Amino acid sequence: MPTTKADLPTPALLIDLDAFEANIRHIFSQCRAAGVSLRPHAKTHKCVEIGRRLMAAGAVGISTATVAEAEAMVRGGIKGVLLTSPIVEANKIDRMLALVERDPTVMLSIGHKLELDRLAARAAETHRTVNVLIDLDVGDRRTGVFPGEAALELAQAVKASGNVKLRGLQAYAGHSSHVKGYDERVKSSQTAVGKAVETRKLLERHGFDVPILSVGSTGTYDIDSRIAGVSDLQCGSFLFMDNHYRMIGGRGSAVYEDFKPSLFVLTTVISSAHTDRVTVDAGIKAVSTCVQAVPEPKDRPGLHHKWTGDEFGIITADAGVALPKLGDRLEFIVPHCDPTVNLYDRVHACRGDNVEAVWTISARRETPLV
Ligand SMILES: Cc1ncc(COP(=O)(O)O)c(C=O)c1O
């Protein structure tokens, strides 16, 4: 195993453990103060080692976006795994039911009667009972049933199914997470989460026990955790942060700095023939380009990255700032953390320049590596 960053072949994915641990401490202290639980989202890291660290820090479980993520976390011994995405395919339903068999604390989320019918039918055939949250569409227009009467109807269908048990609601407001400006974000998230809280009350008035209402994103963690009726947060990006999130602005600040960037792509300057630029070995295969934010050189003000192809990036410098030299190493804060992690099989957990551990990104494939 490489023992220092200098030993690593580039491009390489790094975690700065000091910043990563500070981010975990910060979100848990906010959750504890607000009296809500955290079921952090593994879509960000897809890594069992990280899931275990979050459980050790006090998470009530781990949220997952894919069946492979759920499989990796359950096989890694993590309890309270929630699949937040809908599934309608028989293969995925059977894989989730196999996880339920192994660990009854696994939960699925459902947002349509057809999902329920397929799940209930397979659960009945295999004599299993499965816990679910109802997924609400509170404005994201992506997945889930509408809040209010439509959700109540689905809850009644769950009750009638017999072997599918309702544990609560999930309401991810993706349209609120990156709203620029704190005050605007408060308005957007309170409106969205308010619909979920009202739905929780409606179900309770109709006799349902609704212990869980899971909401939240990194951009709204401190807004949502203060809303009465919310029981869990399911934030993910807070672990790593990225430039897309930093641009949304914080409470009274242009840059959102509640969490520190802890994920970096390490690169090497591999060409310096020109006076106005150098080339590094990180292009679009090494850093996800899915958002407008750009990779930002860490601790190197005045240097800028420009995409120049699959394997390469161009570095330019402001007037008066020296360009890096051939063979120099540069680290970049990434534009978007989740899809960047998804490009790598391993992440190097570093303390300063030392590589303390190498963690497998276990669930980046359709079936996990563990
Ligand atoms: C369903 C769901 N929950 C939670 C999250 C976590 O959001 P964030 O990474 O912004 O904290 C996401 C992110 O896309 C999501 O899709």
Tab-separated table of C-alpha atoms and ligand atoms in Angstrom:
chain	number	residue	atom	x	y	z
A	1	MET	CA	0.000	0.000	0.000
A	2	PRO	CA	1.328	3.494	-0.841
A	3	THR	CA	2.213	5.276	2.393
A	4	THR	CA	2.329	8.877	1.189
A	5	LYS	CA	0.493	10.863	-1.460
A	6	ALA	CA	3.790	11.158	-3.380
A	7	ASP	CA	3.686	7.365	-3.958
A	8	LEU	CA	0.259	7.421	-5.578
A	9	PRO	CA	-0.111	7.074	-9.346
A	10	THR	CA	-2.342	9.882	-10.650
A	11	PRO	CA	-5.106	10.711	-11.180
A	12	ALA	CA	-6.081	9.441	-7.714
A	13	LEU	CA	-9.047	10.084	-5.471
A	14	LEU	CA	-8.201	11.337	-1.958
A	15	ILE	CA	-10.072	11.994	1.246
A	16	ASP	CA	-8.637	14.495	3.690
A	17	LEU	CA	-9.534	12.673	6.906
A	18	ASP	CA	-9.299	15.758	9.114
A	19	ALA	CA	-11.896	17.630	7.026
A	20	PHE	CA	-14.013	14.486	6.555
A	21	GLU	CA	-14.149	13.824	10.300
A	22	ALA	CA	-14.922	17.493	11.023
A	23	ASN	CA	-17.884	17.283	8.598
A	24	ILE	CA	-19.210	14.190	10.371
A	25	ARG	CA	-18.845	15.850	13.787
A	26	HIS	CA	-20.603	18.981	12.559
A	27	ILE	CA	-23.683	17.286	11.109
A	28	PHE	CA	-24.118	14.974	14.091
A	29	SER	CA	-23.859	17.846	16.542
A	30	GLN	CA	-26.555	19.717	14.560
A	31	CYS	CA	-28.794	16.629	14.501
A	32	ARG	CA	-28.332	15.969	18.216
A	33	ALA	CA	-29.089	19.584	19.084
A	34	ALA	CA	-32.260	19.487	16.952
A	35	GLY	CA	-33.324	16.049	18.205
A	36	VAL	CA	-33.379	14.352	14.784
A	37	SER	CA	-31.677	11.178	13.575
A	38	LEU	CA	-29.330	10.884	10.630
A	39	ARG	CA	-29.532	8.144	8.012
A	40	PRO	CA	-26.816	9.550	5.716
A	41	HIS	CA	-26.955	8.803	2.009
A	42	ALA	CA	-24.471	6.317	0.544
A	43	LYS	CA	-25.097	7.566	-2.992
A	44	THR	CA	-22.312	10.036	-2.230
A	45	HIS	CA	-19.604	7.517	-1.270
A	46	LYS	CA	-20.784	3.971	-2.190
A	47	CYS	CA	-18.240	2.732	0.326
A	48	VAL	CA	-18.822	0.260	3.175
A	49	GLU	CA	-15.904	1.614	5.232
A	50	ILE	CA	-17.505	5.047	5.213
A	51	GLY	CA	-20.907	3.571	6.046
A	52	ARG	CA	-19.366	1.879	9.080
A	53	ARG	CA	-17.734	5.105	10.249
A	54	LEU	CA	-21.054	6.923	10.003
A	55	MET	CA	-22.782	4.207	12.021
A	56	ALA	CA	-20.043	4.425	14.649
A	57	ALA	CA	-20.656	8.188	14.772
A	58	GLY	CA	-24.335	7.613	15.600
A	59	ALA	CA	-26.258	7.144	12.334
A	60	VAL	CA	-29.539	5.191	12.680
A	61	GLY	CA	-28.911	3.548	9.329
A	62	ILE	CA	-27.683	4.281	5.823
A	63	SER	CA	-29.780	5.505	2.906
A	64	THR	CA	-28.994	4.016	-0.500
A	65	ALA	CA	-29.946	4.925	-4.064
A	66	THR	CA	-29.314	1.577	-5.758
A	67	VAL	CA	-29.818	-2.078	-4.943
A	68	ALA	CA	-26.039	-2.558	-5.234
A	69	GLU	CA	-25.473	0.113	-2.563
A	70	ALA	CA	-28.020	-1.577	-0.305
A	71	GLU	CA	-26.371	-4.966	-0.880
A	72	ALA	CA	-22.928	-3.609	-0.115
A	73	MET	CA	-24.065	-1.932	3.109
A	74	VAL	CA	-26.067	-4.952	4.361
A	75	ARG	CA	-23.202	-7.342	3.552
A	76	GLY	CA	-20.961	-4.921	5.423
A	77	GLY	CA	-23.078	-5.516	8.538
A	78	ILE	CA	-24.825	-2.126	8.501
A	79	LYS	CA	-28.289	-2.027	10.054
A	80	GLY	CA	-31.176	0.283	9.148
A	81	VAL	CA	-30.484	0.407	5.398
A	82	LEU	CA	-33.119	2.306	3.418
A	83	LEU	CA	-33.454	2.129	-0.380
A	84	THR	CA	-34.661	5.620	-1.314
A	85	SER	CA	-35.266	4.904	-5.035
A	86	PRO	CA	-38.321	3.167	-6.447
A	87	ILE	CA	-37.933	-0.308	-7.950
A	88	VAL	CA	-40.329	-2.067	-10.292
A	89	GLU	CA	-38.164	-4.837	-11.788
A	90	ALA	CA	-38.575	-8.401	-10.521
A	91	ASN	CA	-34.808	-8.938	-10.275
A	92	LYS	CA	-34.326	-5.911	-8.018
A	93	ILE	CA	-37.372	-6.735	-5.899
A	94	ASP	CA	-36.009	-10.245	-5.329
A	95	ARG	CA	-32.556	-8.907	-4.429
A	96	MET	CA	-34.091	-6.500	-1.920
A	97	LEU	CA	-36.228	-9.284	-0.438
A	98	ALA	CA	-33.085	-11.409	-0.041
A	99	LEU	CA	-31.599	-8.518	1.965
A	100	VAL	CA	-34.763	-8.287	4.078
A	101	GLU	CA	-34.416	-12.007	4.793
A	102	ARG	CA	-30.844	-11.422	5.972
A	103	ASP	CA	-31.660	-8.270	7.899
A	104	PRO	CA	-35.271	-7.314	8.743
A	105	THR	CA	-34.202	-3.711	9.494
A	106	VAL	CA	-33.844	-3.089	5.723
A	107	MET	CA	-36.522	-0.725	4.371
A	108	LEU	CA	-37.691	0.133	0.868
A	109	SER	CA	-39.517	3.221	-0.299
A	110	ILE	CA	-42.545	3.032	-2.556
A	111	GLY	CA	-44.290	5.790	-4.467
A	112	HIS	CA	-46.883	3.978	-6.581
A	113	LYS	CA	-49.502	1.256	-6.155
A	114	LEU	CA	-47.814	-0.845	-8.867
A	115	GLU	CA	-44.538	-0.866	-6.884
A	116	LEU	CA	-46.506	-1.953	-3.831
A	117	ASP	CA	-48.400	-4.690	-5.687
A	118	ARG	CA	-45.230	-6.182	-7.164
A	119	LEU	CA	-43.400	-6.032	-3.850
A	120	ALA	CA	-46.335	-7.464	-1.881
A	121	ALA	CA	-46.824	-10.308	-4.381
A	122	ARG	CA	-43.173	-11.416	-4.249
A	123	ALA	CA	-43.072	-10.970	-0.467
A	124	ALA	CA	-46.162	-13.199	-0.145
A	125	GLU	CA	-44.670	-15.864	-2.443
A	126	THR	CA	-41.480	-15.931	-0.384
A	127	HIS	CA	-43.238	-15.578	3.020
A	128	ARG	CA	-41.493	-12.347	3.958
A	129	THR	CA	-42.616	-9.202	5.693
A	130	VAL	CA	-41.054	-5.974	4.474
A	131	ASN	CA	-40.944	-2.474	5.952
A	132	VAL	CA	-41.482	0.535	3.705
A	133	LEU	CA	-41.592	4.311	3.689
A	134	ILE	CA	-43.967	6.076	1.328
A	135	ASP	CA	-41.961	8.293	-1.010
A	136	LEU	CA	-43.585	11.734	-1.419
A	137	ASP	CA	-43.104	14.085	-4.351
A	138	VAL	CA	-42.982	17.401	-2.506
A	139	GLY	CA	-41.979	19.471	-5.558
A	140	ASP	CA	-38.981	17.679	-7.031
A	141	ARG	CA	-41.198	16.110	-9.759
A	142	ARG	CA	-38.974	13.047	-9.914
A	143	THR	CA	-40.282	10.134	-7.860
A	144	GLY	CA	-43.012	9.456	-5.354
A	145	VAL	CA	-46.710	9.907	-4.796
A	146	PHE	CA	-48.234	13.341	-4.232
A	147	PRO	CA	-48.623	14.385	-0.608
A	148	GLY	CA	-52.054	14.471	1.039
A	149	GLU	CA	-54.954	12.275	-0.101
A	150	ALA	CA	-52.932	10.349	-2.722
A	151	ALA	CA	-50.383	9.366	-0.068
A	152	LEU	CA	-53.173	8.397	2.328
A	153	GLU	CA	-54.666	6.142	-0.346
A	154	LEU	CA	-51.298	4.446	-0.848
A	155	ALA	CA	-50.893	4.036	2.930
A	156	GLN	CA	-54.304	2.325	3.044
A	157	ALA	CA	-53.229	0.000	0.223
A	158	VAL	CA	-50.044	-0.825	2.159
A	159	LYS	CA	-52.143	-1.685	5.207
A	160	ALA	CA	-54.411	-3.917	3.118
A	161	SER	CA	-51.437	-5.762	1.624
A	162	GLY	CA	-50.763	-7.622	4.872
A	163	ASN	CA	-47.063	-8.354	4.415
A	164	VAL	CA	-45.824	-4.820	3.628
A	165	LYS	CA	-45.598	-2.673	6.759
A	166	LEU	CA	-45.670	1.109	6.788
A	167	ARG	CA	-42.853	2.667	8.848
A	168	GLY	CA	-43.217	6.231	7.680
A	169	LEU	CA	-42.591	8.753	4.920
A	170	GLN	CA	-39.684	9.974	2.844
A	171	ALA	CA	-39.656	13.375	1.147
A	172	TYR	CA	-36.458	14.400	-0.629
A	173	ALA	CA	-36.696	17.972	-1.913
A	174	GLY	CA	-33.993	17.985	-4.571
A	175	HIS	CA	-35.385	21.235	-5.994
A	176	SER	CA	-34.554	22.979	-2.684
A	177	SER	CA	-31.070	21.610	-1.983
A	178	HIS	CA	-29.120	23.930	-4.300
A	179	VAL	CA	-31.294	27.063	-4.167
A	180	LYS	CA	-28.870	29.990	-4.106
A	181	GLY	CA	-29.007	32.231	-1.087
A	182	TYR	CA	-29.865	31.017	2.401
A	183	ASP	CA	-33.173	32.869	2.812
A	184	GLU	CA	-34.499	31.625	-0.522
A	185	ARG	CA	-33.444	28.106	0.437
A	186	VAL	CA	-35.302	28.359	3.744
A	187	LYS	CA	-38.511	29.348	1.911
A	188	SER	CA	-38.176	26.571	-0.657
A	189	SER	CA	-37.378	23.819	1.829
A	190	GLN	CA	-39.961	24.836	4.421
A	191	THR	CA	-42.664	24.783	1.729
A	192	ALA	CA	-41.585	21.345	0.494
A	193	VAL	CA	-41.051	19.702	3.881
A	194	GLY	CA	-44.242	21.353	5.190
A	195	LYS	CA	-46.219	19.209	2.709
A	196	ALA	CA	-44.618	16.085	4.136
A	197	VAL	CA	-45.310	17.132	7.729
A	198	GLU	CA	-48.975	17.747	6.846
A	199	THR	CA	-49.148	14.321	5.222
A	200	ARG	CA	-47.676	12.731	8.331
A	201	LYS	CA	-50.414	14.392	10.406
A	202	LEU	CA	-53.110	13.293	7.938
A	203	LEU	CA	-51.971	9.668	8.169
A	204	GLU	CA	-51.848	9.862	11.960
A	205	ARG	CA	-55.391	11.262	12.037
A	206	HIS	CA	-56.418	8.152	10.086
A	207	GLY	CA	-54.867	5.888	12.687
A	208	PHE	CA	-51.498	5.182	11.068
A	209	ASP	CA	-48.358	4.981	13.144
A	210	VAL	CA	-45.769	7.111	11.281
A	211	PRO	CA	-42.537	6.959	13.280
A	212	ILE	CA	-40.232	8.059	10.434
A	213	LEU	CA	-40.276	11.196	8.296
A	214	SER	CA	-36.960	11.220	6.451
A	215	VAL	CA	-36.057	14.389	4.508
A	216	GLY	CA	-33.145	16.630	3.785
A	217	SER	CA	-30.044	17.444	1.803
A	218	THR	CA	-26.695	18.995	2.551
A	219	GLY	CA	-27.988	22.385	1.446
A	220	THR	CA	-30.961	22.274	3.839
A	221	TYR	CA	-29.782	20.157	6.816
A	222	ASP	CA	-30.001	23.021	9.328
A	223	ILE	CA	-33.361	24.179	7.935
A	224	ASP	CA	-35.065	20.775	7.834
A	225	SER	CA	-33.721	19.537	11.176
A	226	ARG	CA	-35.582	22.443	12.848
A	227	ILE	CA	-38.962	21.641	11.296
A	228	ALA	CA	-41.284	19.974	13.826
A	229	GLY	CA	-42.432	16.586	12.577
A	230	VAL	CA	-39.169	15.653	10.844
A	231	SER	CA	-37.546	12.564	12.414
A	232	ASP	CA	-34.568	11.775	10.139
A	233	LEU	CA	-32.224	13.508	7.727
A	234	GLN	CA	-30.820	11.666	4.716
A	235	CYS	CA	-28.052	14.071	3.602
A	236	GLY	CA	-25.037	12.755	1.695
A	237	SER	CA	-22.714	15.373	0.164
A	238	PHE	CA	-21.881	16.937	3.566
A	239	LEU	CA	-19.159	14.296	3.883
A	240	PHE	CA	-17.130	15.577	0.946
A	241	MET	CA	-18.624	18.882	-0.230
A	242	ASP	CA	-18.003	20.062	-3.772
A	243	ASN	CA	-17.833	23.284	-5.726
A	244	HIS	CA	-21.421	23.049	-6.898
A	245	TYR	CA	-22.540	23.136	-3.266
A	246	ARG	CA	-20.030	25.806	-2.254
A	247	MET	CA	-21.584	28.144	-4.863
A	248	ILE	CA	-25.079	28.102	-3.272
A	249	GLY	CA	-24.015	30.509	-0.533
A	250	GLY	CA	-24.293	30.159	3.228
A	251	ARG	CA	-26.025	32.036	5.998
A	252	GLY	CA	-24.636	35.531	5.373
A	253	SER	CA	-21.769	34.342	3.152
A	254	ALA	CA	-21.238	34.045	-0.608
A	255	VAL	CA	-19.633	30.613	-0.213
A	256	TYR	CA	-21.408	27.773	1.601
A	257	GLU	CA	-18.848	26.738	4.190
A	258	ASP	CA	-20.798	24.762	6.818
A	259	PHE	CA	-18.834	21.741	5.615
A	260	LYS	CA	-15.247	21.624	4.389
A	261	PRO	CA	-14.165	20.084	1.095
A	262	SER	CA	-12.665	16.699	2.004
A	263	LEU	CA	-12.617	14.971	-1.387
A	264	PHE	CA	-9.851	15.767	-3.855
A	265	VAL	CA	-8.493	14.505	-7.137
A	266	LEU	CA	-4.697	14.343	-7.102
A	267	THR	CA	-3.025	15.077	-10.424
A	268	THR	CA	0.472	15.501	-11.867
A	269	VAL	CA	1.717	18.200	-14.245
A	270	ILE	CA	2.732	16.148	-17.280
A	271	SER	CA	3.518	18.849	-19.854
A	272	SER	CA	4.885	22.383	-19.592
A	273	ALA	CA	6.001	23.284	-23.090
A	274	HIS	CA	4.013	26.562	-23.193
A	275	THR	CA	4.576	29.720	-21.186
A	276	ASP	CA	0.865	30.408	-20.610
A	277	ARG	CA	-0.287	26.968	-19.454
A	278	VAL	CA	0.646	23.530	-18.188
A	279	THR	CA	-1.181	20.230	-18.647
A	280	VAL	CA	-2.275	17.891	-15.846
A	281	ASP	CA	-3.329	14.256	-16.153
A	282	ALA	CA	-6.941	14.767	-15.066
A	283	GLY	CA	-9.585	15.273	-17.732
A	284	ILE	CA	-13.210	14.317	-17.954
A	285	LYS	CA	-12.467	10.651	-17.140
A	286	ALA	CA	-11.061	11.703	-13.757
A	287	VAL	CA	-13.467	14.418	-12.615
A	288	SER	CA	-17.191	14.470	-13.346
A	289	THR	CA	-18.260	17.431	-15.504
A	290	CYS	CA	-22.002	17.161	-14.929
A	291	VAL	CA	-22.469	20.633	-13.399
A	292	GLN	CA	-21.303	24.124	-14.322
A	293	ALA	CA	-18.894	24.316	-11.376
A	294	VAL	CA	-15.255	23.622	-12.259
A	295	PRO	CA	-12.427	21.776	-10.489
A	296	GLU	CA	-10.659	24.229	-8.190
A	297	PRO	CA	-6.968	23.836	-7.381
A	298	LYS	CA	-6.650	23.350	-3.599
A	299	ASP	CA	-4.586	25.992	-1.777
A	300	ARG	CA	-3.394	27.469	-5.104
A	301	PRO	CA	-5.172	30.831	-5.553
A	302	GLY	CA	-4.781	32.293	-9.039
A	303	LEU	CA	-4.590	28.922	-10.800
A	304	HIS	CA	-7.513	27.785	-12.965
A	305	HIS	CA	-8.493	24.475	-14.519
A	306	LYS	CA	-9.920	24.127	-18.018
A	307	TRP	CA	-11.128	20.869	-19.570
A	308	THR	CA	-9.096	19.807	-22.551
A	309	GLY	CA	-10.104	16.245	-23.173
A	310	ASP	CA	-10.626	12.803	-21.805
A	311	GLU	CA	-7.286	12.437	-20.026
A	312	PHE	CA	-6.030	16.025	-19.701
A	313	GLY	CA	-6.738	19.336	-18.063
A	314	ILE	CA	-5.153	22.719	-18.738
A	315	ILE	CA	-3.933	24.908	-15.892
A	316	THR	CA	-3.602	28.648	-16.445
A	317	ALA	CA	-2.416	31.282	-13.985
A	318	ASP	CA	-3.503	34.854	-13.197
A	319	ALA	CA	-0.958	37.624	-13.885
A	320	GLY	CA	1.820	37.479	-11.310
A	321	VAL	CA	1.022	33.881	-10.246
A	322	ALA	CA	3.606	31.234	-11.120
A	323	LEU	CA	2.519	28.193	-13.090
A	324	PRO	CA	3.295	24.803	-11.519
A	325	LYS	CA	6.319	22.957	-12.912
A	326	LEU	CA	6.597	19.684	-14.778
A	327	GLY	CA	6.181	16.842	-12.280
A	328	ASP	CA	4.447	19.013	-9.637
A	329	ARG	CA	1.369	17.617	-7.955
A	330	LEU	CA	-1.936	19.509	-7.700
A	331	GLU	CA	-5.121	18.586	-5.841
A	332	PHE	CA	-8.564	19.676	-6.998
A	333	ILE	CA	-11.807	20.270	-5.157
A	334	VAL	CA	-14.295	18.508	-7.445
A	335	PRO	CA	-17.325	20.151	-9.119
A	336	HIS	CA	-19.736	17.367	-8.045
A	337	CYS	CA	-18.726	14.745	-5.505
A	338	ASP	CA	-21.122	11.807	-6.107
A	339	PRO	CA	-20.451	11.247	-9.823
A	340	THR	CA	-16.715	11.845	-9.337
A	341	VAL	CA	-16.502	9.109	-6.682
A	342	ASN	CA	-18.382	6.870	-9.112
A	343	LEU	CA	-15.396	7.073	-11.520
A	344	TYR	CA	-12.990	5.340	-9.108
A	345	ASP	CA	-12.582	1.838	-7.649
A	346	ARG	CA	-10.657	3.121	-4.617
A	347	VAL	CA	-10.308	6.205	-2.477
A	348	HIS	CA	-7.184	6.997	-0.476
A	349	ALA	CA	-7.876	8.142	3.073
A	350	CYS	CA	-5.111	10.619	3.949
A	351	ARG	CA	-3.987	12.410	7.088
A	352	GLY	CA	-1.803	15.266	5.854
A	353	ASP	CA	0.525	13.649	3.286
A	354	ASN	CA	0.189	10.143	4.736
A	355	VAL	CA	-2.138	7.579	3.203
A	356	GLU	CA	-3.743	5.926	6.235
A	357	ALA	CA	-6.019	3.527	4.353
A	358	VAL	CA	-7.331	2.611	0.933
A	359	TRP	CA	-11.113	2.100	0.840
A	360	THR	CA	-12.977	0.281	-1.910
A	361	ILE	CA	-15.830	2.123	-3.620
A	362	SER	CA	-17.773	-1.104	-3.210
A	363	ALA	CA	-21.036	-0.256	-4.922
A	364	ARG	CA	-20.160	1.701	-8.045
A	365	ARG	CA	-21.182	-1.226	-10.224
A	366	GLU	CA	-24.552	-2.852	-10.742
A	367	THR	CA	-23.488	-5.610	-8.349
A	368	PRO	CA	-21.212	-4.694	-5.439
A	369	LEU	CA	-17.526	-5.606	-5.109
A	370	VAL	CA	-18.092	-7.107	-1.653
B	1	LIG	C1	-33.322	10.693	-2.351
B	1	LIG	C2	-32.130	11.502	-1.920
B	1	LIG	N1	-31.939	11.719	-0.609
B	1	LIG	C3	-30.886	12.418	-0.162
B	1	LIG	C4	-29.945	12.949	-1.036
B	1	LIG	C5	-28.749	13.661	-0.458
B	1	LIG	O1	-28.607	14.937	-0.886
B	1	LIG	P1	-27.226	15.736	-0.666
B	1	LIG	O2	-26.149	14.929	-1.327
B	1	LIG	O3	-27.483	17.011	-1.325
B	1	LIG	O4	-27.019	15.818	0.797
B	1	LIG	C6	-30.124	12.776	-2.418
B	1	LIG	C7	-29.191	13.392	-3.382
B	1	LIG	O5	-29.367	13.450	-4.558
B	1	LIG	C8	-31.245	12.025	-2.862
B	1	LIG	O6	-31.448	11.798	-4.168
